[in-house]
XYZ file of C-alpha atoms in Angstrom:
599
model
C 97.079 167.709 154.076
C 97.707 163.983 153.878
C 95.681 160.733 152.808
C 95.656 157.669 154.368
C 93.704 155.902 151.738
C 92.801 157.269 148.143
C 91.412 154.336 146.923
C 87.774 155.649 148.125
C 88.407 158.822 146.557
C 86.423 157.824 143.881
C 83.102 157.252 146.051
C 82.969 161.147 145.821
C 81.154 160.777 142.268
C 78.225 158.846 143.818
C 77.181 162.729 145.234
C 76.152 164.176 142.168
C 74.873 161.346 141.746
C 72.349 161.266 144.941
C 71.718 164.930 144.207
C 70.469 164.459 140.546
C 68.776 161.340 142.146
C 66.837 163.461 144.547
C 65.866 166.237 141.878
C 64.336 163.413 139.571
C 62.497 161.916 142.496
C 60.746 165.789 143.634
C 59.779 165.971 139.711
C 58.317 162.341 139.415
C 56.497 163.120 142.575
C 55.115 166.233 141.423
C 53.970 164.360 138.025
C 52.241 161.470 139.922
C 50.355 163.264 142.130
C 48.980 165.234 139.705
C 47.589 162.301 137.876
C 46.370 160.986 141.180
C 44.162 164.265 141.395
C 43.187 167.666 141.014
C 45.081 170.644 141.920
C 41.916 171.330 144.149
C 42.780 168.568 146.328
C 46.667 169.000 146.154
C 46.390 171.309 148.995
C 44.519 169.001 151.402
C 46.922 165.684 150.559
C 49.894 167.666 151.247
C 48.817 169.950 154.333
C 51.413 170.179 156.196
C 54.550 168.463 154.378
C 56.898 171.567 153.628
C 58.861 171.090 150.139
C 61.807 173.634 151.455
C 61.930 171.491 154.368
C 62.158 168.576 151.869
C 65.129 170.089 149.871
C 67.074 170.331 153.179
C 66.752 167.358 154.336
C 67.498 165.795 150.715
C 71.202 168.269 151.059
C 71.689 167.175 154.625
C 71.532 163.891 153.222
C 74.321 164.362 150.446
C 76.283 166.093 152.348
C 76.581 163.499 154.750
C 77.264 161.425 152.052
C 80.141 163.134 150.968
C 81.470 163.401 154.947
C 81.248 159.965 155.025
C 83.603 159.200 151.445
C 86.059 161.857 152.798
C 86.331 159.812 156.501
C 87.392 156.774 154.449
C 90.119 158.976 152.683
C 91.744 159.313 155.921
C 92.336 162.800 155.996
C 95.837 163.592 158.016
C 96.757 167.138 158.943
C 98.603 168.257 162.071
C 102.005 167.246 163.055
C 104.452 166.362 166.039
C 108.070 165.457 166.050
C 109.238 162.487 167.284
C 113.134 161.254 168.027
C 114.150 158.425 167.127
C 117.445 157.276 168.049
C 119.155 153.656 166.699
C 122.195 151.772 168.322
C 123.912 148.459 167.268
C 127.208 146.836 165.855
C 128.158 146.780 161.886
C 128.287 143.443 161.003
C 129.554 142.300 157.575
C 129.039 138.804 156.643
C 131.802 137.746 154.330
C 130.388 134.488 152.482
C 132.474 132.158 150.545
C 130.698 131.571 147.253
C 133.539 129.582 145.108
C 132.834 126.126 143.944
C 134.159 124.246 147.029
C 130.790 125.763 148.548
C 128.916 122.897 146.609
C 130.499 120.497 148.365
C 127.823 118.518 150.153
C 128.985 116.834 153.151
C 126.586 119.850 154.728
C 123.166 119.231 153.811
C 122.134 120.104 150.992
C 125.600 122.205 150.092
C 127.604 124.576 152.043
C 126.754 127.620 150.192
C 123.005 126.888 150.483
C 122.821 125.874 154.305
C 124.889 129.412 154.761
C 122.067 131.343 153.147
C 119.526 129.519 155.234
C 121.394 130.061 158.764
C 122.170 133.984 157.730
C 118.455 133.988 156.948
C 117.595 132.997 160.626
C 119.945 135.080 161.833
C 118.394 138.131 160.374
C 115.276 137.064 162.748
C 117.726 137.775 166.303
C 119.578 140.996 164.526
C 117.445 143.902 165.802
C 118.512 147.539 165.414
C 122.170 146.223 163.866
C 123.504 147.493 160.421
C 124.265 144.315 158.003
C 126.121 143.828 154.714
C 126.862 141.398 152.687
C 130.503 140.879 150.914
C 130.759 137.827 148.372
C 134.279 136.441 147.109
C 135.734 133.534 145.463
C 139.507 134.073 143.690
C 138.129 138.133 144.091
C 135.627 139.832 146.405
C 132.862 142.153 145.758
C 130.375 144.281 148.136
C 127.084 142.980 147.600
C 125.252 144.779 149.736
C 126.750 148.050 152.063
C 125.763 148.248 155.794
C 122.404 148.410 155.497
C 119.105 148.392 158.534
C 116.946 147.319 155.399
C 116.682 143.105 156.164
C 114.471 142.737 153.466
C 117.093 144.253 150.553
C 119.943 142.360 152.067
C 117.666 139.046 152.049
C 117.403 139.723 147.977
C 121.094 140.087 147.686
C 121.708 137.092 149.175
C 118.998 135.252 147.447
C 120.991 136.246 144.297
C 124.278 134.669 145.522
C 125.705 131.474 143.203
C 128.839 130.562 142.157
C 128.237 132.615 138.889
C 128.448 135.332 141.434
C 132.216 135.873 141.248
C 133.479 135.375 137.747
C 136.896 134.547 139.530
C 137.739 130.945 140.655
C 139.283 130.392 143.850
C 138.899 131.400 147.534
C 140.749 134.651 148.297
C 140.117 134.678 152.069
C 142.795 137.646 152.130
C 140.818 139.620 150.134
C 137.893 139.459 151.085
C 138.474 140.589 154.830
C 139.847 143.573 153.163
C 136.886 144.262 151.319
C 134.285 143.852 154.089
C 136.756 146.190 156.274
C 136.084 148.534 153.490
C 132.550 148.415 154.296
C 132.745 149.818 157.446
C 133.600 153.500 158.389
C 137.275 153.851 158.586
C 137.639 156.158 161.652
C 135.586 153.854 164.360
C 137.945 151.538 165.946
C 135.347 149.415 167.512
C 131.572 148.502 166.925
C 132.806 146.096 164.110
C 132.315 142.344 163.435
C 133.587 140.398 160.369
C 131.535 137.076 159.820
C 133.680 135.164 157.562
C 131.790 131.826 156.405
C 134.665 129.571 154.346
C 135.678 126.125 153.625
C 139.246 127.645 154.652
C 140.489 126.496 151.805
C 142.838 129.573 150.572
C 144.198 129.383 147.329
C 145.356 133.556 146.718
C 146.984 135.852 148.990
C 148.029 135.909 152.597
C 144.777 135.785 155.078
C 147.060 136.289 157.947
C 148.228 139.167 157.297
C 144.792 141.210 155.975
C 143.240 139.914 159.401
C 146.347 141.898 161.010
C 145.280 144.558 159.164
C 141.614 143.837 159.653
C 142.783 144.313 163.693
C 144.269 147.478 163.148
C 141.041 148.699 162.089
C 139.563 147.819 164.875
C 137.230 145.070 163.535
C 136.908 140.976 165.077
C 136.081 138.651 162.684
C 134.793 135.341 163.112
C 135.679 132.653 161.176
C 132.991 130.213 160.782
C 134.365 126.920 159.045
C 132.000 125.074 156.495
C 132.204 121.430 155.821
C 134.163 118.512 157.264
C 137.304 117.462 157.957
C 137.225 114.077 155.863
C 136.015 116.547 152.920
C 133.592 115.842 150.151
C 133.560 115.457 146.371
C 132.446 119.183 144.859
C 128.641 118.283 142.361
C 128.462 120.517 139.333
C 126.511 119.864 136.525
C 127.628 119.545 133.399
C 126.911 120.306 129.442
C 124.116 118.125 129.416
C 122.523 119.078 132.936
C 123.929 115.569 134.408
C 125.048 115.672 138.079
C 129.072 115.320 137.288
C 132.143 115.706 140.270
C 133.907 118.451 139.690
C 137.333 118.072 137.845
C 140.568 120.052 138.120
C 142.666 120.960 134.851
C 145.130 118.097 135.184
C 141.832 116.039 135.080
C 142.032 114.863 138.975
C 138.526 114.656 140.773
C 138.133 117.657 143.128
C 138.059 116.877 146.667
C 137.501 119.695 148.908
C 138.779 119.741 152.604
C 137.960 121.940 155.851
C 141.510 124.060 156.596
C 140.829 125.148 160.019
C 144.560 126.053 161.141
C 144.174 129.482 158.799
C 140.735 130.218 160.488
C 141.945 129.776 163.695
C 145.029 132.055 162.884
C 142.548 134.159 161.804
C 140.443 134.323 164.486
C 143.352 134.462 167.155
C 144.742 137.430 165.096
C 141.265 139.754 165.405
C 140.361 138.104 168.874
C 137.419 136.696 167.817
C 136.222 132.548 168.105
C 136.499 130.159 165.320
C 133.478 127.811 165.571
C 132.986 124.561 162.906
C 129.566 124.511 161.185
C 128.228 120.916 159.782
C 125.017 119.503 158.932
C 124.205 118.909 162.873
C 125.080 122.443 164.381
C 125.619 125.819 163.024
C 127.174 128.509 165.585
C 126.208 131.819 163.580
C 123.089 132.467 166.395
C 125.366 131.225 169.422
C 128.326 133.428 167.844
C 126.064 136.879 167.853
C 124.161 136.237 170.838
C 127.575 134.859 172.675
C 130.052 137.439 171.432
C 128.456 140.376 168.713
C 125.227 141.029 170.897
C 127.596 141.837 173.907
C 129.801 144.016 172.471
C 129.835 147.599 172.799
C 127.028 148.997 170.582
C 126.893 152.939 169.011
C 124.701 155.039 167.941
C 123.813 154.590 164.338
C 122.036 157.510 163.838
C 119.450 159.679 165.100
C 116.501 161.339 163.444
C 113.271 163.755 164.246
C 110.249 162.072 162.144
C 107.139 164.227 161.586
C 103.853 162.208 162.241
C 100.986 163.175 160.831
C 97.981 163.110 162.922
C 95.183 161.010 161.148
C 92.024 163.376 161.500
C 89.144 160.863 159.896
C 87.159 161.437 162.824
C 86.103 164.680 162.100
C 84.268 164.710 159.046
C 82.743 161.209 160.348
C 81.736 163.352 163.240
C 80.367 165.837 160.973
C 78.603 163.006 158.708
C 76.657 161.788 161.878
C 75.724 165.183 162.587
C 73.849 165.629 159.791
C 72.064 162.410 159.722
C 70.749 163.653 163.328
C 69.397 166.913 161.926
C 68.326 165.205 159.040
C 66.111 162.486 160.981
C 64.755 165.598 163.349
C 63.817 167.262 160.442
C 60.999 164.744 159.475
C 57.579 164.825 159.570
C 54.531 162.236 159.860
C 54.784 158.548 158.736
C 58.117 159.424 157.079
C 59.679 160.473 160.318
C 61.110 157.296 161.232
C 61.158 155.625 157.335
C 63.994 158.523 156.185
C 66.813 158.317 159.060
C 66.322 154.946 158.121
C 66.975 155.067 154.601
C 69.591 156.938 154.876
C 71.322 154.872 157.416
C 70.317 152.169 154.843
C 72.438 153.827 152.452
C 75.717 153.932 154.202
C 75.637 150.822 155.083
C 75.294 150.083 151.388
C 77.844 152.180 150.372
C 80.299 151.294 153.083
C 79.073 147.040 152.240
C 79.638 147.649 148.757
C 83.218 148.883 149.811
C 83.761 146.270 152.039
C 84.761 143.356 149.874
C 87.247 145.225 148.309
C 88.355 145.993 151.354
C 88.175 142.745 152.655
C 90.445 140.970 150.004
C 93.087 143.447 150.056
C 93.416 142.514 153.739
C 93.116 138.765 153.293
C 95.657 138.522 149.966
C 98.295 141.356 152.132
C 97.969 138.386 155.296
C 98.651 135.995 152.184
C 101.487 138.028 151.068
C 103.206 137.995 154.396
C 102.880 134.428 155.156
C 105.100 134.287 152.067
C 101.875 132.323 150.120
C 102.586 134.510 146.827
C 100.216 132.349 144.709
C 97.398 132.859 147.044
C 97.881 136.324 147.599
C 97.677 137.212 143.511
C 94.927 134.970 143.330
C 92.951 137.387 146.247
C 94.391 140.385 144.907
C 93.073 140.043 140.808
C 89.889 139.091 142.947
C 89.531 142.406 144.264
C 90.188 144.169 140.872
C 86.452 143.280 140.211
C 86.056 145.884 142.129
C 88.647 148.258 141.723
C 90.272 146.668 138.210
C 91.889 150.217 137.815
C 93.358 150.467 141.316
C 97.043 151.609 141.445
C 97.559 150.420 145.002
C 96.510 146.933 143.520
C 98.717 146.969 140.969
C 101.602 148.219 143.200
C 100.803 144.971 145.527
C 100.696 142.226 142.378
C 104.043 143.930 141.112
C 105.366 142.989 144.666
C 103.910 139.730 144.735
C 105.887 139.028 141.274
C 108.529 140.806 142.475
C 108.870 137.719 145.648
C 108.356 135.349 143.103
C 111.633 136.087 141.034
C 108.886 136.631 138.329
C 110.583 140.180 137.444
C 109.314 141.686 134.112
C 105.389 140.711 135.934
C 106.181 143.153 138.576
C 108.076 145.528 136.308
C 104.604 145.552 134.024
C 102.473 146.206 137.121
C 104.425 148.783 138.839
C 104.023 150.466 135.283
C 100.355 150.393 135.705
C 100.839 151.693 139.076
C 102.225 155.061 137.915
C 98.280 156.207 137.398
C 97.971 157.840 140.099
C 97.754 160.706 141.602
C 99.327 159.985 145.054
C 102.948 160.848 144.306
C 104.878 158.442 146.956
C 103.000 155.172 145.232
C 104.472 156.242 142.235
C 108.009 157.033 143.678
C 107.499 153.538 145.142
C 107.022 151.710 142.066
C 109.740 153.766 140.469
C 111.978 152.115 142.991
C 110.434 148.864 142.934
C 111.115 148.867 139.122
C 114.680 149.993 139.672
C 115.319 147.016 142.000
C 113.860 144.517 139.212
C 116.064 145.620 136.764
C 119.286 145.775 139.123
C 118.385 141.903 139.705
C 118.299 141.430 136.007
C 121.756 143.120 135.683
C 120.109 146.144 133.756
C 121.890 148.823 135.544
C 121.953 151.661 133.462
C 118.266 150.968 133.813
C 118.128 150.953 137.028
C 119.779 154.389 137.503
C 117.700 155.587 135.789
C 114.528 154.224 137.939
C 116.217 155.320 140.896
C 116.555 158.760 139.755
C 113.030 159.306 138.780
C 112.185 158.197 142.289
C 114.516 160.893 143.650
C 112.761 163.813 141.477
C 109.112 162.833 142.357
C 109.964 162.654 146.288
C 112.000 166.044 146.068
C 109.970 167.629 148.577
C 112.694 170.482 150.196
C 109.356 171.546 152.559
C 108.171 168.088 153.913
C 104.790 168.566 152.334
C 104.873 164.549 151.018
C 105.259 163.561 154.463
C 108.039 160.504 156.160
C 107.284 158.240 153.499
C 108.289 160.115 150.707
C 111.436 160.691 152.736
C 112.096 157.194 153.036
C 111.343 156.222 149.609
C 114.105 159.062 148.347
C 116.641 158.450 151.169
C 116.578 154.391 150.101
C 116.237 155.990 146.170
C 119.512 157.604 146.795
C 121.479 155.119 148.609
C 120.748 152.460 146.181
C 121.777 154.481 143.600
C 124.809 155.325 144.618
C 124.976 151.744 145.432
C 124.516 150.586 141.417
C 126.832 153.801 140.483
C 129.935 152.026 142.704
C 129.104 148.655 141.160
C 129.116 149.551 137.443
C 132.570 151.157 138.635
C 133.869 148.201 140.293
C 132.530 146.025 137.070
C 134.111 148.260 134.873
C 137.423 148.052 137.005
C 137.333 144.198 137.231
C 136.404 144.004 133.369
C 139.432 146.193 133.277
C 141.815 143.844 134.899
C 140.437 140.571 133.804
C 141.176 142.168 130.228
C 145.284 143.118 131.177
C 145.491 139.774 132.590
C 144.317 138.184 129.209
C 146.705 140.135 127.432
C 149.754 139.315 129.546
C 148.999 135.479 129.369
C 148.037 136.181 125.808
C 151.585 137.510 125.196
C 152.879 134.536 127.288
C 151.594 132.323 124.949
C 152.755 134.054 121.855
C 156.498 134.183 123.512
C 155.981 130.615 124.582
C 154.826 129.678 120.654
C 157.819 131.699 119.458
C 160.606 129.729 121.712
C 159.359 126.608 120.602
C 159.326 127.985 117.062
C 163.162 128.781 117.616
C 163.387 125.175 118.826
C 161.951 123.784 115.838
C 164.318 125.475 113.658
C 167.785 124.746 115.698
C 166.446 120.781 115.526
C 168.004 120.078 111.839
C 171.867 121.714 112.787
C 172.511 118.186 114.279
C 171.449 116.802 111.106
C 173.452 119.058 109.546
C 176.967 118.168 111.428
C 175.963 114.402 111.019
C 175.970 115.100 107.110
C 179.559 116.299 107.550
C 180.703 114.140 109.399
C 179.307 111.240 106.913
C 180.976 113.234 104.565
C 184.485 113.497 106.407
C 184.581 109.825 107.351
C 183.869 108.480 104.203
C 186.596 110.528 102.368
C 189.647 110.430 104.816
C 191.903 110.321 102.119
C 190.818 113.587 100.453
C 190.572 115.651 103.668
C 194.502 113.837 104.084
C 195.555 114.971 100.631
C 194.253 118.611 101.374
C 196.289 118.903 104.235
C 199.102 117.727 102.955
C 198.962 120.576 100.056
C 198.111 123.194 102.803
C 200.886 121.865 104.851
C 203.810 121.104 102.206
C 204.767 117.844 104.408
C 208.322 116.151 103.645
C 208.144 113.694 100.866
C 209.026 110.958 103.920
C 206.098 111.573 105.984
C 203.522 109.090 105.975
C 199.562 108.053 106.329
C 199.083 106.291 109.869
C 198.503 102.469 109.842
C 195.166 102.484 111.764
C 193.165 105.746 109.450
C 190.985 103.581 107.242
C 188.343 104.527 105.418
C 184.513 104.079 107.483
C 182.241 101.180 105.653
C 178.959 102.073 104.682
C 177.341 100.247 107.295
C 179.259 102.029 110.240
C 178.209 105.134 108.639
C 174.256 104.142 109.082
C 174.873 103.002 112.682
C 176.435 106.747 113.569
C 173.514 108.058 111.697
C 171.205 105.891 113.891
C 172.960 106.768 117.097
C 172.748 110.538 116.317
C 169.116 110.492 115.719
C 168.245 108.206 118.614
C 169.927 110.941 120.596
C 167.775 114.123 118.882
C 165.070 112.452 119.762
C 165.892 111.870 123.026
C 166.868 115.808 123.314
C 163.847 116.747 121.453
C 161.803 114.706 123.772
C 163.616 116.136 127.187
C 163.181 119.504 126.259
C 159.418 118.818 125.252
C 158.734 117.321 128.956
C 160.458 120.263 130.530
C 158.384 122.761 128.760
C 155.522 120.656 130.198
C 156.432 120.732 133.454
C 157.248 124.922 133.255
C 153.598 125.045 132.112
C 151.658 122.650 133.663
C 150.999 124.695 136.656
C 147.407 123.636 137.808
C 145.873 126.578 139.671
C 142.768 125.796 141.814
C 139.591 127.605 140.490
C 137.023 125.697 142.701
């Protein structure tokens, strides 16, 4: 059996409480009327009232009561299958994400007016799988092919620049990576919404869209910005509104490239379409060209509905109030129905404003009024203050707020219960808190306990539960592949340091080498100071090494170098070290000064 509402479960200790109520009210009776008079005249005051007829009706009365608490329960039992089949496309939006994105000649910044127009978008896409892929100089899978619109808004709520720890705009690589998101033995069904400045600093886009084709999947390149370009706005150390610089300490200015879209597009066969601050195709695009292509089944699946059954013991509640009111006798023949029906109404008054506000702060909560809706909901913990379904909504309300360790604290609170699947829920509902605050061991771990408490081989815990574990598991598996793929980039970025890291240590030892072949000139200039100024030595040592004939003599124009000729060869050879000293400085500067674009 199933419950529709166990928030009223608790009503069911107001019937001990109407039976003891009843007892105490036969014994006071008894007591006053026998100081009212004699036992003599007890007979003839109460001829013909019967006191076993009085007990019945007081049980008739508490046991509609208790009908009456278990209708509001919502009592479910009975079943019936129902098939329900889903068709659409898988489409993978492929958002750009680098610094370019903050260029603003779109309103307010490219990346921003994106996320709004993929917001809208999500309004048209009915019955469609979406994911989201996010890249800069890398790419990542944000969020896999999903029918949940509401976990693939929070992913893309979370997108920044700090997204992708990678500067750059690997176009290349990030078709690749949404292909990856798709299943790899369609050949059709597929659509690749690729939302760039076009501005491709790593790879070769051309040829992953021609692999991209060979898949089977269209992508549409949707170009952000303007032609004429626009200065990129960071902010700087001190939180002032700066233009972005590059390394060489140029200002940034970052430029629509459509040619590569359009390649792009031409390659897939899908439609390159310019997006500014006026227009922005992405609805025209699916309703033009996705919405009309050929759509598949995404699955199929047999859901067992419950049959809510609260009419029956509301039936049976009446019921008794009917035999009850027959039951009476004289002048309290019409004064007991009455009280009775009295009390239900009190009861189900005195439930009412709880009632009441839950509805009015959940209409709150979907107009998207957050504030409001907490407001109305700690209003109805007056009456409820240890309500688990309350304190699953305000954990949601934080949760929508970006307020995360609120809603992890009331989902916590939440776990008091004894319905299973609210618990499960908030179990999941923590695990997507922490996954937003990048605690993802702790989020496995949230995950997983919702798995074990909806483990329900028999079906017992009804669709919900199934739901709850079936999203449970695929966002687990989810975290599991991204801790992998962190792990792997962490991996990479960390061989990459090394090698330039051993670069620079071969670069410092060169120059090292450098520094010590600099005084060898020095070196030979000493010499040859030393052989100029003593020509006539050098001549007298060859002359005993050579045994020349006594005849042989010193040529007329060898004289010996003046001291002043020596200091202006001295000053000529050094003017020319530093000339080579400076030449080979400059070309190590241009062999290194390789500006890569990180924006």
């Amino acid at each position: 059996m199933q419950y529709g509402n166990l928030n009223y479960l608790w009503f069911l200790s107001l019937v001990p409480l109407l039976a003891l109520g009843y007892v105490l009210a036969f014994r006071w009776k008894r007591k006053a009327l026998a100081r009212f008079a004699s036992v003599e005249l007890h007979e003839k005051i109460l001829q013909g009232v019967s006191k076993r007829k009085q007990r019945v009706k007081a049980a008739l009365v508490v046991l509609a009561v208790a009908f009456l608490v278990f209708a509001l329960v919502e009592p479910k039992w009975g079943y019936h299958w129902e098939e329900v089949h889903r068709r659409g496309i898988d489409i993978v939006i492929a958002l750009d994400v680098s610094r370019s994105m903050l260029a603003d000649d779109v309103k307010p910044n490219r990346l921003e007016a994106a996320k709004r127009e993929i917001k809208d978008l999500l309004n048209i896409v009915k019955g469609d799988r979406i994911g989201l892929v996010a890249f800069a100089g890398t790419a990542f899978i944000q969020c896999p092919l999903t029918l949940d619109y509401g976990a693939f808004r929070l992913f893309l709520d979370d997108l920044s620049p700090a997204t992708i720890p990678v500067g750059g705009t690997a176009i290349g690589e990030a078709i690749l990576k949404s292909c990856q998101a798709f299943e790899s033995k369609l050949k059709k069904h597929k659509a690749i919404i690729l939302i760039t400045d076009g501005e491709d600093h790593e790879g070769n886009p051309l040829e992953a869209a021609k692999e991209a084709k060979k898949q089977g999947v269209v992508v549409f390149p949707i170009g952000a910005g303007t032609r004429e370009g626009s200065y990129i706005w960071v902010e700087d150390e001190r939180g002032n509104r700066v233009r972005l610089k590059a390394r060489d300490g140029e200002i940034v200015k970052s430029h629509l490239d459509e040619i590569t879209l359009n390649k792009i597009a031409l390659e897939t066969g899908g439609r390159y379409s310019r997006a500014d601050s006026k227009d922005w195709p992405l609805e025209r695009i699916y309703a033009e060209r996705i919405a009309a292509m050929e759509e598949r089944e995404l699955g199929s699946e047999r859901i067992r509905r419950y049959e809510n059954r609260f009419q029956v013991p509301l039936a049976i509640a009446l019921a008794l109030l009917i035999i009850e009111s027959l039951l009476s006798e004289r002048a309290r023949k019409a004064a007991q129905p009455l009280l009775v029906f009295l009390l239900a109404t009190l009861m189900l008054g005195w439930a009412d404003p709880l009632a009441d506000k839950t509805r009015e702060a959940n209409k709150l909560y979907e107009q998207k009024r957050y504030d409001d809706a907490l407001a109305k909901y700690a209003d109805a913990q007056t009456h409820a203050p240890e309500s688990a379904q309350l304190y699953f909504n305000i954990g949601d309300a934080h949760f929508r707020k970006g307020k995360l360790d609120e809603a992890i604290q009331s989902f916590q609170k939440a776990f008091d219960t004894r319905d299973v699947v609210l618990e499960a829920k908030s179990h999941y509902n923590i695990g997507n808190c922490q996954f937003r605050q990048g605690k993802l061991t702790e989020a496995l771990e949230s995950y997983k306990r919702a798995i074990e408490l909806t483990d329900d081989p028999k079906g017992e815990l009804g669709p919900e539960a199934a739901k709850v574990r079936d999203d449970a598991k695929f966002n687990h598996e989810f975290v599991e592949k991204k801790i992998k793929e962190m792990l792997d980039q962490q991996k990479q970025r960390e061989q990459e340091q090394q090698k330039q890291q051993d670069k620079q240590d071969k670069q410092s030892q060169d120059q090292k080498g450098d520094q010590q072949e600099k005084p060898e000139p020095q070196e030979k200039k000493e010499e040859q100071k030393q052989d100029s100024s003593q020509p006539e030595k050098k001549q007298q040592d060859q002359k005993q090494e050579e045994q020349p004939q006594p005849s042989q003599a010193e040529p007329k124009d060898k004289r010996e170098m003046t001291h002043e000729e020596a200091e202006r060869l001295l000053s000529a050879l050094k003017e020319d070290e530093d000339n080579l000293r400076k030449m080979r400085k400059e070309q190590q500067m241009r062999g290194e000064r390789r500006v890569e674009k990180d924006w």
